[in-house]
CSV table of C-alpha atoms and ligand atoms in Angstrom, one decimal:
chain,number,residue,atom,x,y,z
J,26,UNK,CA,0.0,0.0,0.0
J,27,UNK,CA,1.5,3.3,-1.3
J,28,UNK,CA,2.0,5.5,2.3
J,29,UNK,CA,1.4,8.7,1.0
J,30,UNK,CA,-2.5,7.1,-0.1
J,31,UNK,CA,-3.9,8.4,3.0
J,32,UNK,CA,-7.7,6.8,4.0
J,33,UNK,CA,-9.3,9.6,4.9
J,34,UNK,CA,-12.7,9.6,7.7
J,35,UNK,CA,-16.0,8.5,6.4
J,36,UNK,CA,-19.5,9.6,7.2
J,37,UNK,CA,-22.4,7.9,6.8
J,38,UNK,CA,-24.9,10.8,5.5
J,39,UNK,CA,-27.9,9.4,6.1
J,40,UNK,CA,-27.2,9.0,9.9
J,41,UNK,CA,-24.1,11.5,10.8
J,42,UNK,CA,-22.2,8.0,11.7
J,43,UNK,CA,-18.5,8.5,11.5
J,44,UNK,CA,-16.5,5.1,10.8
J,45,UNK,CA,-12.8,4.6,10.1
J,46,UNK,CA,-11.9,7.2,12.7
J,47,UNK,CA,-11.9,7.9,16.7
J,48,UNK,CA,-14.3,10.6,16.8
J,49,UNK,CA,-14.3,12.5,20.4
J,50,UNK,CA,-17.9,12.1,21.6
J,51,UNK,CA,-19.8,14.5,24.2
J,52,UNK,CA,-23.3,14.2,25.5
J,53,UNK,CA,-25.6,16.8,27.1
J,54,UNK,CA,-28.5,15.6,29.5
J,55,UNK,CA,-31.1,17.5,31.1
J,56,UNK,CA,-29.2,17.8,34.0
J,57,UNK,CA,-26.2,20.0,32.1
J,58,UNK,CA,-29.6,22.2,30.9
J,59,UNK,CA,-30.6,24.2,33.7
J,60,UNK,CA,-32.4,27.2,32.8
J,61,UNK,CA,-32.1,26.9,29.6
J,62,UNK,CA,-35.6,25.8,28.8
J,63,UNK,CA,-38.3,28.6,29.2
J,64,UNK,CA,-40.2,26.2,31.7
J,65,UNK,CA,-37.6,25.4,34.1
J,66,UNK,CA,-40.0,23.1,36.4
J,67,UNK,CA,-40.7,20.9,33.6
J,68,UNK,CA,-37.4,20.1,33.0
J,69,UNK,CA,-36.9,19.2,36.5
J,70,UNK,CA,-38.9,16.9,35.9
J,71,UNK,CA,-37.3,15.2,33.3
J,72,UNK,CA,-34.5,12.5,34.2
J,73,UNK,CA,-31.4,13.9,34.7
J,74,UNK,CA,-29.5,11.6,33.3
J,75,UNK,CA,-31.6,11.3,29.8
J,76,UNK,CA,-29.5,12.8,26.6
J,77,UNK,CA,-30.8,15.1,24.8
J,78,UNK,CA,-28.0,15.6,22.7
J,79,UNK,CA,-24.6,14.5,21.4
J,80,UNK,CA,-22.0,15.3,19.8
J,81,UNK,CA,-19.2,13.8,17.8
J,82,UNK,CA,-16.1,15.6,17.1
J,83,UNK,CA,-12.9,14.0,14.7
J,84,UNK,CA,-9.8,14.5,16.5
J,85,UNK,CA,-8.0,16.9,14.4
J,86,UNK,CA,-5.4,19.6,14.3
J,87,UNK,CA,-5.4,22.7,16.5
J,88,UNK,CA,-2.5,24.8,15.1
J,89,UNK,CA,-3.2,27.8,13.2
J,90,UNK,CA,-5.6,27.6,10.6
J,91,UNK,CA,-7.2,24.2,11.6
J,92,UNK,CA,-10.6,23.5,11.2
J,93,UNK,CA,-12.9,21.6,13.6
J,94,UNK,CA,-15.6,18.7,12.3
J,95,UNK,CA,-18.6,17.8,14.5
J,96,UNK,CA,-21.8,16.3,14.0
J,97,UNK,CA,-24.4,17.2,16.8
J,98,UNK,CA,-27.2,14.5,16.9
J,99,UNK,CA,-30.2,16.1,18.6
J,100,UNK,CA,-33.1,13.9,20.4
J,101,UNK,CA,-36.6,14.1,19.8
J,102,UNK,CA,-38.8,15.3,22.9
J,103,UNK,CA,-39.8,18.6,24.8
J,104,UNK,CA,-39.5,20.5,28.0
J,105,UNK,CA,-42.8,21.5,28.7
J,106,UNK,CA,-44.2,22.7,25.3
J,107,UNK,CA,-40.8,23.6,24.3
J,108,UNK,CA,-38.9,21.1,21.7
J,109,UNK,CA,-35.2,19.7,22.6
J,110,UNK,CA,-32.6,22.3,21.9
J,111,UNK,CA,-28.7,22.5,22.0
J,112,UNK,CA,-27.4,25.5,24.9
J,113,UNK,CA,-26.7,27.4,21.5
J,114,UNK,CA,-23.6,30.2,21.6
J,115,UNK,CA,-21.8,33.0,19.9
J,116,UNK,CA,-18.1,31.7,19.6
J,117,UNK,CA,-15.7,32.9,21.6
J,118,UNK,CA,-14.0,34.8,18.8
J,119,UNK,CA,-16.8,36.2,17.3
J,120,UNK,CA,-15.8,36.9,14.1
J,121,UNK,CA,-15.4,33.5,13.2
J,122,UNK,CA,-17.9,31.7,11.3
J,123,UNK,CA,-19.2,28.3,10.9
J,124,UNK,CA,-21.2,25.9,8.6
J,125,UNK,CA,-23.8,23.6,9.3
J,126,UNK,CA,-24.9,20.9,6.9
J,127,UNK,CA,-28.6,19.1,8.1
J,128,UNK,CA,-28.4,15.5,7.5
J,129,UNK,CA,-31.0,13.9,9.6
J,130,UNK,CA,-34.2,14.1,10.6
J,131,UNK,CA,-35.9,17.8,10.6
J,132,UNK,CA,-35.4,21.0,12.5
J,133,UNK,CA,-34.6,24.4,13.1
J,134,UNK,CA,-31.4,26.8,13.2
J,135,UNK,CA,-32.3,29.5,15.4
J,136,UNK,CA,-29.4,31.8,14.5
J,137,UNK,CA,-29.5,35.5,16.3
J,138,UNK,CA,-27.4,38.6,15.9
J,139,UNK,CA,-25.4,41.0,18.7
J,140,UNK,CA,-28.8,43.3,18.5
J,141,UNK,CA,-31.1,40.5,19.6
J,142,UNK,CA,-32.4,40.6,16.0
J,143,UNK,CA,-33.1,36.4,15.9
J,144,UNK,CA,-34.2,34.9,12.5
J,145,UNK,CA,-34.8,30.4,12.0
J,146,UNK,CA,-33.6,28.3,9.2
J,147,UNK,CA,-35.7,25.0,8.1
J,148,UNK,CA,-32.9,22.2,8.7
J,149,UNK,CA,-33.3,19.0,6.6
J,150,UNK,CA,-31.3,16.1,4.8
J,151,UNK,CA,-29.2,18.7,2.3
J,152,UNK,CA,-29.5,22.4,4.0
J,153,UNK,CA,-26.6,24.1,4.5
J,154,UNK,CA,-26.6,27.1,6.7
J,155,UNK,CA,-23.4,29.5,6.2
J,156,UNK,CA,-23.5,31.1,10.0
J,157,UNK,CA,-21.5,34.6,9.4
J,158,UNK,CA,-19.5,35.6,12.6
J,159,UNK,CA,-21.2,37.7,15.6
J,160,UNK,CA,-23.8,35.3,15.2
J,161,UNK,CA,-25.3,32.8,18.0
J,162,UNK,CA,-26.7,29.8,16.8
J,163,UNK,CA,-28.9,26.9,18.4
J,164,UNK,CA,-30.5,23.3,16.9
J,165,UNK,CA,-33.7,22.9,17.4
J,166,UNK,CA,-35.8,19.6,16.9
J,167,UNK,CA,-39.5,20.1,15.7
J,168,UNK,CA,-39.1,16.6,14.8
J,169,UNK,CA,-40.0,12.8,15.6
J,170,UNK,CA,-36.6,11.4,14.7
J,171,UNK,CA,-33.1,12.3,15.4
J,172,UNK,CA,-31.8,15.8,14.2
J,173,UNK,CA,-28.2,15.6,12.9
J,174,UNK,CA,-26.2,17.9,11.4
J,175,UNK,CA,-22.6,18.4,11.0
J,176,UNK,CA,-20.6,21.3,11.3
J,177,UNK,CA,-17.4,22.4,10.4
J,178,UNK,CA,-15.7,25.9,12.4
J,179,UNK,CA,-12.3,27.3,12.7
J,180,UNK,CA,-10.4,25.7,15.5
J,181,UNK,CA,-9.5,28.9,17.2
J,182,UNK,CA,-13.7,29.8,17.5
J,183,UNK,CA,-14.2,28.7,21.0
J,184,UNK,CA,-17.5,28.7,22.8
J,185,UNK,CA,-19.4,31.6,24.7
J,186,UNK,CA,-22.1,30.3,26.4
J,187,UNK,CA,-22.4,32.6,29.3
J,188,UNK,CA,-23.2,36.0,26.6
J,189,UNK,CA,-26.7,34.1,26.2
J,190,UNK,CA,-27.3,33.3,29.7
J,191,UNK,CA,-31.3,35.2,29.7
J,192,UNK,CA,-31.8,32.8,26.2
J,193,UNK,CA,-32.5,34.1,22.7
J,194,UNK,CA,-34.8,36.4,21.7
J,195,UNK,CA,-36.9,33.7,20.1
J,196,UNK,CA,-38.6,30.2,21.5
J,197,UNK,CA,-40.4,27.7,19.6
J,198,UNK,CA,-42.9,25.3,21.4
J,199,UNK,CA,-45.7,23.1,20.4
J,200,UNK,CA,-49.4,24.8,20.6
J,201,UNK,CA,-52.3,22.5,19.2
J,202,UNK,CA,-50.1,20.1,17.8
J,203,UNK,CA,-48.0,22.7,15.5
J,204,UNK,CA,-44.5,23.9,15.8
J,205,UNK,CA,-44.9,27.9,17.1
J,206,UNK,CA,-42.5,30.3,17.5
J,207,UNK,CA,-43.0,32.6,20.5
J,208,UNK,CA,-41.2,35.9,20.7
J,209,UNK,CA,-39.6,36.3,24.4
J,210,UNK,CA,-39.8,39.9,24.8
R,22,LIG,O1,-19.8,24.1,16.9
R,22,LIG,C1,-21.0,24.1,16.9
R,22,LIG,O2,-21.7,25.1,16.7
R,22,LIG,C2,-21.7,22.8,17.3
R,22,LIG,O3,-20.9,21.7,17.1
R,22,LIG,C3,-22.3,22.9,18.7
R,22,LIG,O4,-21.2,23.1,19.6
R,22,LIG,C4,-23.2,21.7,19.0
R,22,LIG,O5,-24.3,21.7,18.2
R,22,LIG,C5,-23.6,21.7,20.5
R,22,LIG,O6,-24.2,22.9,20.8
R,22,LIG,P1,-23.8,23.8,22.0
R,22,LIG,O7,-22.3,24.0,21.9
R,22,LIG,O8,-24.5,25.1,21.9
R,22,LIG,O9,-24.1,23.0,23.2
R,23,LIG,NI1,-20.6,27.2,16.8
């Protein structure tokens, strides 16, 4: 076998799978979720341990430059009236950007600017969401099946998490059976 013929990672896309690699793999319960949901109570009273999302990261380069690739496979369920979310973020550099791809299953991108102005983006096998910097961004499963999407974002992005501590401007819950999106002011 010629070294230099390199076997790259493999994805399967109908189910955000990696194979042929050692992806790094984090999961979020409801515990890790604390007021994050609008109805807090409700998600008290979920199990603490149950996942509501995961996500798989290859192990890759951090120098200068590098890009990160992660596929985020999001739960079906609620909180309440309120459909299973990721913590969503601005990155810790701003500036930088990110792409998400959907693969699986169907969704939203709740995506929301340093003004509060908050805008959604229908996620399904195909999208592809170009998420400019100084923009937060959250996955959001209106869904029966898995939401997974993968995303790809400069190494040196980071997370910021605590800059959306009081939530997005925007919710979206489940009112007579259809997806609604509820303005928080
Ligand atoms: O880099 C991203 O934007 C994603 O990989 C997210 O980190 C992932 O969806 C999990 O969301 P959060 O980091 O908001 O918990
Ligand atoms: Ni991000």
């Amino acid at each position: 076998m010629n070294p230099l013929l390199i076997k790259p990672p493999v994805m399967d896309w109908l189910t955000g799978a990696f194979a042929h690699t050692s992806a790094l793999k984090k999961s979020t319960t409801a515990a890790d979720l604390a007021n994050v949901f609008s109805d807090e109570h409700a998600r008290q009273r979920l199990d603490p341990n149950l996942i509501i999302y995961s996500v798989e990261m290859l192990d890759s380069s951090r120098d200068d430059g590098a890009l990160f690739t992660g596929v985020t496979h999001l739960n079906p369920g609620k909180v309440g009236d309120e459909f299973f979310m990721t913590r969503g973020h601005y990155h810790a550099r701003r500036e930088q950007g990110e792409v998400y791809f959907g693969l699986r299953g169907s969704g939203l991108l709740l995506l929301q600017d340093e003004d509060g102005n908050a805008r959604l983006e229908t996620v399904m096998p195909g999208s592809i969401h170009i998420i400019s910097g100084y923009t937060a961004h959250r996955l959001i499963n209106t869904g029966n099946d898995i939401l997974s999407a993968l995303a790809v974002w400069p190494a040196v992005a980071g997370h910021n998490y605590a800059a959306l501590q009081h939530g997005f401007a925007l919710s979206v819950k489940e009112r007579d059976r259809q997806v609604q999106v509820v303005s928080n002011d």
